mmCIF file of C-alpha atoms and ligand atoms in Angstrom:
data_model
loop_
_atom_site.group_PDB
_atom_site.id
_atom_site.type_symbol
_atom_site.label_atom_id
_atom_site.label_comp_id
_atom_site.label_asym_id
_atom_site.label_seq_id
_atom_site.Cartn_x
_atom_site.Cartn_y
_atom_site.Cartn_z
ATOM 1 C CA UNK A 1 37.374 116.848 -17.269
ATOM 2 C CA UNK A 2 34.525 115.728 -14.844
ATOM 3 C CA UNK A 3 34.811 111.993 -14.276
ATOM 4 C CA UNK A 4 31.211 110.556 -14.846
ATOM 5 C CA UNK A 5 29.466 108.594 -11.809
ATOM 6 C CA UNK A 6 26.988 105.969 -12.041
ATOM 7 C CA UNK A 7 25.165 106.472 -8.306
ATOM 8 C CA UNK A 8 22.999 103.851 -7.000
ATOM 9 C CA UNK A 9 20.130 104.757 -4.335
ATOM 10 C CA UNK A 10 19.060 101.828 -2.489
ATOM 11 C CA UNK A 11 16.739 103.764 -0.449
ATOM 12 C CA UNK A 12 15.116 101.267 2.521
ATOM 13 C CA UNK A 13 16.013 98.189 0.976
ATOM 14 C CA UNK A 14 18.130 95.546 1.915
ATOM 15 C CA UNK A 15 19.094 93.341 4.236
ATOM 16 C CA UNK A 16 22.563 91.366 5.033
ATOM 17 C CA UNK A 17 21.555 89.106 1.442
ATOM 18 C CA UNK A 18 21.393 92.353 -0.812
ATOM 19 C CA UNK A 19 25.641 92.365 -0.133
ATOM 20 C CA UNK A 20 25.561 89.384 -2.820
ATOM 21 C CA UNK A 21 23.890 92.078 -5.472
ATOM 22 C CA UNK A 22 26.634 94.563 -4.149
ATOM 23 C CA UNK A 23 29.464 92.361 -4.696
ATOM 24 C CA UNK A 24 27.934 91.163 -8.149
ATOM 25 C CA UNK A 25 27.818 94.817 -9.419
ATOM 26 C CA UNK A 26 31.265 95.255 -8.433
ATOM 27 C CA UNK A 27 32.152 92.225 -9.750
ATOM 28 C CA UNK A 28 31.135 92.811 -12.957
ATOM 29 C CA UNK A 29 33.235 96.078 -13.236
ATOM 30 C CA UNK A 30 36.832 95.526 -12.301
ATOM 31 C CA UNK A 31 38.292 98.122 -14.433
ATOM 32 C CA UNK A 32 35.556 100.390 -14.307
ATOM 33 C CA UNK A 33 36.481 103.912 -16.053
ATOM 34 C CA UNK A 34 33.358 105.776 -14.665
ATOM 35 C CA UNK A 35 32.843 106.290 -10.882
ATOM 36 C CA UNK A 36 30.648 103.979 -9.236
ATOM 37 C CA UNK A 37 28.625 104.277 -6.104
ATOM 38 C CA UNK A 38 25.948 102.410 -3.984
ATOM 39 C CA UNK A 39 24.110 103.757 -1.099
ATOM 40 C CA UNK A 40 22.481 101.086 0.593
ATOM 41 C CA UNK A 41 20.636 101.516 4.176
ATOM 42 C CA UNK A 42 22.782 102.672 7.131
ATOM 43 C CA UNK A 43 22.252 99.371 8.493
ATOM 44 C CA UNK A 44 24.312 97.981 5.645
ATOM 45 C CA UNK A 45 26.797 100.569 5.596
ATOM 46 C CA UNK A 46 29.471 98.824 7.162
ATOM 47 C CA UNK A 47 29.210 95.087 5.787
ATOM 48 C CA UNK A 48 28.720 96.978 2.046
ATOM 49 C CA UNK A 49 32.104 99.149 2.337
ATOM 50 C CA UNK A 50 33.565 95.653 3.656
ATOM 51 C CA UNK A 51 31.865 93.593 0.679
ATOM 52 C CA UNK A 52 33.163 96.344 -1.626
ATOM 53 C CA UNK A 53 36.675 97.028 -0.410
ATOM 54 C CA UNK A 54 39.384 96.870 -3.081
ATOM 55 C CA UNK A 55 36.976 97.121 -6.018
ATOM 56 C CA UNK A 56 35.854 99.961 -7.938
ATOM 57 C CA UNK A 57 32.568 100.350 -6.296
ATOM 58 C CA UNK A 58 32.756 103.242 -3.218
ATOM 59 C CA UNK A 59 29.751 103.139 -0.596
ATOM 60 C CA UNK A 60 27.442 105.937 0.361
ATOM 61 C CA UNK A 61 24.940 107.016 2.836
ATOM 62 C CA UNK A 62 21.226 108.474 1.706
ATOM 63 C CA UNK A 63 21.611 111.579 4.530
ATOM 64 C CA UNK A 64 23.034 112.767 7.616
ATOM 65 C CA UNK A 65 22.357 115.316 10.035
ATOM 66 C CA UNK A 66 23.822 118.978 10.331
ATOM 67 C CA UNK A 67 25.058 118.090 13.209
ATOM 68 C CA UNK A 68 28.308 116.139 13.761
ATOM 69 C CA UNK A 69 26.731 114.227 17.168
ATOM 70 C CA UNK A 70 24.770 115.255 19.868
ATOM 71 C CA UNK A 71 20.822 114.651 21.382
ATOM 72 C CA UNK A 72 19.392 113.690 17.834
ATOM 73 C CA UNK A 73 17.912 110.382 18.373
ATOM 74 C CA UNK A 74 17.605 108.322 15.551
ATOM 75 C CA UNK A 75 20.214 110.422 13.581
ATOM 76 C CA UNK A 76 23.529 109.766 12.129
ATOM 77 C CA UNK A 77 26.303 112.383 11.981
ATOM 78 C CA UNK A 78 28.493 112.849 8.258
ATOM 79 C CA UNK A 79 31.807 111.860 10.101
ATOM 80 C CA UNK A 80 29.454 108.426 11.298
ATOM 81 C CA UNK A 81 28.952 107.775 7.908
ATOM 82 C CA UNK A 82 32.264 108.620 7.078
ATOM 83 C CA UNK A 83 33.567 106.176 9.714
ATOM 84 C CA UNK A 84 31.421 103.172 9.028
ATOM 85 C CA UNK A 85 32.962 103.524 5.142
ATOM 86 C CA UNK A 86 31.055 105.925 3.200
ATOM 87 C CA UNK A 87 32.691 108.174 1.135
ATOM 88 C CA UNK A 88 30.006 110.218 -0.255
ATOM 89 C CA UNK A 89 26.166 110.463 1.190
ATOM 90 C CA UNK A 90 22.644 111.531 -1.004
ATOM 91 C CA UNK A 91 21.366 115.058 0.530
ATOM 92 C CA UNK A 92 17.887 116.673 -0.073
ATOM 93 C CA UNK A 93 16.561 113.596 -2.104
ATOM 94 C CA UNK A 94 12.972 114.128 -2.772
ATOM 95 C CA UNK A 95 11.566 111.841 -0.776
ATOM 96 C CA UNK A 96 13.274 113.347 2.074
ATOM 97 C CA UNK A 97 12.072 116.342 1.403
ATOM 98 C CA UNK A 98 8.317 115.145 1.292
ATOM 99 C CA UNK A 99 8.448 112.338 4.067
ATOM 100 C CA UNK A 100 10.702 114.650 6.709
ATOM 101 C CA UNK A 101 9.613 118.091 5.195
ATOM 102 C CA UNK A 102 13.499 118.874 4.706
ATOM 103 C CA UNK A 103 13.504 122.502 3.570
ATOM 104 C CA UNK A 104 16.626 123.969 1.152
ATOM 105 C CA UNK A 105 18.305 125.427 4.336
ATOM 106 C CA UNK A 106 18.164 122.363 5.902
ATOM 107 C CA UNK A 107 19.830 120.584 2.993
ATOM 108 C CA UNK A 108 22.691 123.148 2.747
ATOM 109 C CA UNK A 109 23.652 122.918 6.387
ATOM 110 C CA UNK A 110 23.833 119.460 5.889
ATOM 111 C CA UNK A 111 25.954 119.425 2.477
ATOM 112 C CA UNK A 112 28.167 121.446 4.584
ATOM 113 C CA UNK A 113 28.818 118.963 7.327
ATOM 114 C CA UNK A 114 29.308 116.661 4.873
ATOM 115 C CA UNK A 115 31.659 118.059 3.217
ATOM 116 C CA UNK A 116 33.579 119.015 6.314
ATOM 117 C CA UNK A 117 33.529 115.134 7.047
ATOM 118 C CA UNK A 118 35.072 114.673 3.804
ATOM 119 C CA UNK A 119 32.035 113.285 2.073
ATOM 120 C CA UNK A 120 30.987 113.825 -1.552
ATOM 121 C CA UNK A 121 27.924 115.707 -1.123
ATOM 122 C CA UNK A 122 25.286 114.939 -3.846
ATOM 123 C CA UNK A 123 22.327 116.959 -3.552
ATOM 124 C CA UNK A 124 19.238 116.397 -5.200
ATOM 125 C CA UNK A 125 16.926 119.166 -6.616
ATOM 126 C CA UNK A 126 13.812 118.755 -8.489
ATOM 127 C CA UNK A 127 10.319 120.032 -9.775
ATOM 128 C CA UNK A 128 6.750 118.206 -9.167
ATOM 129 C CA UNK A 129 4.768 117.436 -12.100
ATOM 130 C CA UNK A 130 2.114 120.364 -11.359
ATOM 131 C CA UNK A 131 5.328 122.569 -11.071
ATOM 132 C CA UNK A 132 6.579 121.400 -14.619
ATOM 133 C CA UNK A 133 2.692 121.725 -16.010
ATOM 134 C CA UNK A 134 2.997 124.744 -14.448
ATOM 135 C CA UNK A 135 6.110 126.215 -16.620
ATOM 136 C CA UNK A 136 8.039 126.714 -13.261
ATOM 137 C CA UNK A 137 10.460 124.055 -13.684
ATOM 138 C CA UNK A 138 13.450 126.594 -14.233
ATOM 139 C CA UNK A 139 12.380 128.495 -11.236
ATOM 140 C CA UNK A 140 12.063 126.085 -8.831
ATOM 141 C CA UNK A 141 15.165 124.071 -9.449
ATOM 142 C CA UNK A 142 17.118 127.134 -9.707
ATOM 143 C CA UNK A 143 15.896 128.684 -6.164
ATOM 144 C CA UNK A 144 16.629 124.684 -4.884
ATOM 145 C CA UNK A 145 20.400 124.998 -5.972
ATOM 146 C CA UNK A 146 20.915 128.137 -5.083
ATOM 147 C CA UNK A 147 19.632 127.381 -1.602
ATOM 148 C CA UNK A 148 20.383 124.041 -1.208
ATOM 149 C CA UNK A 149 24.351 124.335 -1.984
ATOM 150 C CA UNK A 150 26.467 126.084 0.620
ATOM 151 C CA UNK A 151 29.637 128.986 -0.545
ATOM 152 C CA UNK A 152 32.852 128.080 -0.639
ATOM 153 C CA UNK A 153 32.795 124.455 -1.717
ATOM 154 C CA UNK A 154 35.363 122.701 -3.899
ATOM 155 C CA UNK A 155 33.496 121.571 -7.029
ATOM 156 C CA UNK A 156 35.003 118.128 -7.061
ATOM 157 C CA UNK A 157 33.434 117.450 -3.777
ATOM 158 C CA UNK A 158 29.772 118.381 -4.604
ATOM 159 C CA UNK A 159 27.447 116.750 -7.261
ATOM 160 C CA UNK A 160 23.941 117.996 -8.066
ATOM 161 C CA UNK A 161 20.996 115.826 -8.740
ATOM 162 C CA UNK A 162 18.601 116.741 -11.448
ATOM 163 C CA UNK A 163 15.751 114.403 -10.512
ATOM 164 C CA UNK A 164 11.836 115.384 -11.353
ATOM 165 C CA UNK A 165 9.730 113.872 -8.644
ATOM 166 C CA UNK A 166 7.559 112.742 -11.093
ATOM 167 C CA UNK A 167 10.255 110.567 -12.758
ATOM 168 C CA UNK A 168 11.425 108.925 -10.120
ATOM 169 C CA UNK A 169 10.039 105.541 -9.597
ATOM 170 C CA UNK A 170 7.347 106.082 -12.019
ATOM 171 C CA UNK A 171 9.130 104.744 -15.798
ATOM 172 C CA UNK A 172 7.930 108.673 -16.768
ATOM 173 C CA UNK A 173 11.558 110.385 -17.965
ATOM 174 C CA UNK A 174 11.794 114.051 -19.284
ATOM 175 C CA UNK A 175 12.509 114.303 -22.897
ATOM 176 C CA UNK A 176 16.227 114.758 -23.714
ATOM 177 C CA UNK A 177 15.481 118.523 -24.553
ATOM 178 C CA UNK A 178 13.980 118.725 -21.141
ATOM 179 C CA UNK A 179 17.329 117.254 -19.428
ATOM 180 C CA UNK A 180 19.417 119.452 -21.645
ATOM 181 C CA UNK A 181 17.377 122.959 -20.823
ATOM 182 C CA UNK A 182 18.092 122.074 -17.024
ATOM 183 C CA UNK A 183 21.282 120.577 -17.224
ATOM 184 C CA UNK A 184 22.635 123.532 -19.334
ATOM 185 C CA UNK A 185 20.586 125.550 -17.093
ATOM 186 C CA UNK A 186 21.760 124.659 -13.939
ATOM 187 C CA UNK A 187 25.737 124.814 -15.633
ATOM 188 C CA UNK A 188 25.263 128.795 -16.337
ATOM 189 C CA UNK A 189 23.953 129.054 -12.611
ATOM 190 C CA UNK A 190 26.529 127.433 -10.963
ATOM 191 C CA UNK A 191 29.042 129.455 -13.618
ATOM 192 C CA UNK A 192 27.659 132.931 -12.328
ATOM 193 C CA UNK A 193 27.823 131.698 -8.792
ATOM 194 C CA UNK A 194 31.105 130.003 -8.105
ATOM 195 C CA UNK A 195 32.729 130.804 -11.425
ATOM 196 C CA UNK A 196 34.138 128.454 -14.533
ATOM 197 C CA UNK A 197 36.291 126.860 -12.725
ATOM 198 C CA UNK A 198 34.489 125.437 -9.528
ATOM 199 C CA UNK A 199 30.963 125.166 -11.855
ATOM 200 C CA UNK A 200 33.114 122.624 -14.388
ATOM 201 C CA UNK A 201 34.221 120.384 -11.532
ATOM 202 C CA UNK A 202 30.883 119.901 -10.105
ATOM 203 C CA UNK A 203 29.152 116.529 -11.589
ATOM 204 C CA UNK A 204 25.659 117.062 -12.651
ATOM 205 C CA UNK A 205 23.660 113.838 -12.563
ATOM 206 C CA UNK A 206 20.273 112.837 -13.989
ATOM 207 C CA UNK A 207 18.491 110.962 -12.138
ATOM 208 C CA UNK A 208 14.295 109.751 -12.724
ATOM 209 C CA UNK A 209 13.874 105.988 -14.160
ATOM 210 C CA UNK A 210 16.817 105.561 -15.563
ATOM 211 C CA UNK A 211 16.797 101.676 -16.958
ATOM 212 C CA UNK A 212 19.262 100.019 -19.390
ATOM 213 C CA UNK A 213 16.975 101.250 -22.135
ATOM 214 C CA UNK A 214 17.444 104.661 -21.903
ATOM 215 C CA UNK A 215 20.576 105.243 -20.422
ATOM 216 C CA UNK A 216 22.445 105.489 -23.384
ATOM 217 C CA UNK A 217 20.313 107.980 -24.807
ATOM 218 C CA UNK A 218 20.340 110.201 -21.423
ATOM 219 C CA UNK A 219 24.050 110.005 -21.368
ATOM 220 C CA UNK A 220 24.377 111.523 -24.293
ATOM 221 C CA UNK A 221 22.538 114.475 -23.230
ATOM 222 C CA UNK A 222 24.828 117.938 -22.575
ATOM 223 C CA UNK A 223 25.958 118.720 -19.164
ATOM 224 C CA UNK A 224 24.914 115.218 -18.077
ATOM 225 C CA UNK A 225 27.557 113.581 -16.062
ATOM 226 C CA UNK A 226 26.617 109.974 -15.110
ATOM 227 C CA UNK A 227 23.293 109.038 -13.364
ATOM 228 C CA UNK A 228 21.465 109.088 -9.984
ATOM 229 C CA UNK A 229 19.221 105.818 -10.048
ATOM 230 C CA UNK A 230 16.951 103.927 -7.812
ATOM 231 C CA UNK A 231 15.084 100.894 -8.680
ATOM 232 C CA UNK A 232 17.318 99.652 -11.480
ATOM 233 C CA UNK A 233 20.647 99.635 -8.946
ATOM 234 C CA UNK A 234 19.489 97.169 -6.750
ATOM 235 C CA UNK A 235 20.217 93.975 -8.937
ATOM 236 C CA UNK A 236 23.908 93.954 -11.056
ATOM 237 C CA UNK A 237 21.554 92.627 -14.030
ATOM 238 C CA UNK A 238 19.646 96.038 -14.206
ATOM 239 C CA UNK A 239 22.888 98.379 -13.305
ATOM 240 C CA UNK A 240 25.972 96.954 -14.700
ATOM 241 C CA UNK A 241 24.648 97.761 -19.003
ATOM 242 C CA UNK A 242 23.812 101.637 -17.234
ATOM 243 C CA UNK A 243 27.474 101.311 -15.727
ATOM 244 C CA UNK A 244 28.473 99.967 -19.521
ATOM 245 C CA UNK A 245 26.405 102.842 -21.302
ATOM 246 C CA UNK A 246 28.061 105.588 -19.146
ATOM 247 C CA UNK A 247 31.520 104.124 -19.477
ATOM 248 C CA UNK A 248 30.546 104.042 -23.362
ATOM 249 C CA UNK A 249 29.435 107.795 -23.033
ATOM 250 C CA UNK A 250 32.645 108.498 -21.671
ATOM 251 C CA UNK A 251 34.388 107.678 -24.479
HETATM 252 C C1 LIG B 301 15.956 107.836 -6.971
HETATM 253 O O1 LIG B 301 15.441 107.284 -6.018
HETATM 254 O O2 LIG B 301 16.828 108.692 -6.774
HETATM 255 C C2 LIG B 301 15.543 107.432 -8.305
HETATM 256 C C3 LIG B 301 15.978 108.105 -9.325
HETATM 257 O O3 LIG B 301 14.708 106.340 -8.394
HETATM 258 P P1 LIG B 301 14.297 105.541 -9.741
HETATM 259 O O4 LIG B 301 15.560 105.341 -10.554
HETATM 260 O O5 LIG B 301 13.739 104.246 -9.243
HETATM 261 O O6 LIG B 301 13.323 106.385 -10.467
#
């Protein structure tokens, strides 16, 4: 059974006072039955796996380089991230894909030195809204996991993203038959390429507005194993009833 994961993407915000929202989300799930993560800005890295240590919450980074160290100014290697307390770190997220043109290749040879550091690689896939309008949703998320995910990988150590660019930040969500057709989608394709029993471990998150309002409904969804979420994950007020919804989903 995959163990459902409630994700948190702080993205650049935060400063030493967002560690009070950190330790309130934490607070507010001592017993939590559902993985939880935050991954604030590297800056807070450190003081957040501090703030967090011996609760339920685990800390993440938002990327890392292919590299392990070397001449990459203003980079941070996965054993870096690893070292200031992370335990898993966001790969290929959309806006890193626009902002820093970060191609599939790119985010495979970085899932892969994340893994090697021992991180949780979660790698995020998704189609713009002319590519949905376009009927190549299928297509293009497809050709982004199978580029973006490197071979061999243990399927408890990867999770996979579903987030439409135009969903995220925007309040727009997918209908639930949308989710399901890629969720179930994405399931066969990772089935055919690593086989039933790597493709059941890996975690297959939604992620595009999720609120407390619909996360009950979304969880519900097939092949939908907890949540990737931005905006709503930086107060515990917004995240804690998704963490509740998800633990509810899990039954
Ligand atoms: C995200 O940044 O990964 C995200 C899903 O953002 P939001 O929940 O704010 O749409």
């Amino acid at each position: 059974m995959r163990r459902k994961l409630a994700a948190g993407n702080w993205k650049m915000n935060g400063t030493g006072e967002a560690l009070t929202a950190l330790e309130a989300i934490a607070g507010a799930h001592p017993a939590a039955t559902v993985d939880l993560l935050i991954c604030p800005p590297a800056t807070l890295l450190y003081r957040a796996a501090q703030a967090v240590s011996g609760s339920r919450v685990r800390i993440g980074g938002q990327d890392c380089h292919a590299a392990n160290a070397g001449a990459h100014t203003g980079d941070i290697g996965a054993s870096m991230l690893a070292d200031a307390g992370a335990s898993a770190v966001i790969l290929g997220h959309s806006e890193r894909r626009a902002d820093h043109g970060e191609t599939d290749a790119q985010v495979c040879d970085k899932a892969r030195a994340a893994l090697e550091a021992g991180l949780i690689a979660i790698i995020c896939i998704g189609e713009t809204l002319a590519q949905r309008e376009a009927g190549q949703t299928l297509d293009v998320v497809c050709a982004q996991l199978a580029g973006s995910v490197p071979d061999g990988i243990d399927g408890t150590q990867v999770v996979i993203a579903y987030e439409p660019v135009w969903a995220i930040g925007t309040g727009l969500v997918p209908t639930l038959d949308q989710i399901a057709e890629v969720h179930d989608t994405l399931r066969q394709q990772l089935i055919g390429r690593f086989g039933s029993e790597t493709a059941e471990a890996i975690r297959l998150l939604y992620g595009g507005s999720v609120k407390p309002g619909n996360a009950a409904e979304i969880f519900a969804v097939s092949n939908v194993d907890g949540a990737l979420v931005g905006g709503a994950s930086l107060t515990a007020a917004d995240f804690s009833p998704i963490v509740t919804a998800l633990e509810q989903a899990a039954g």
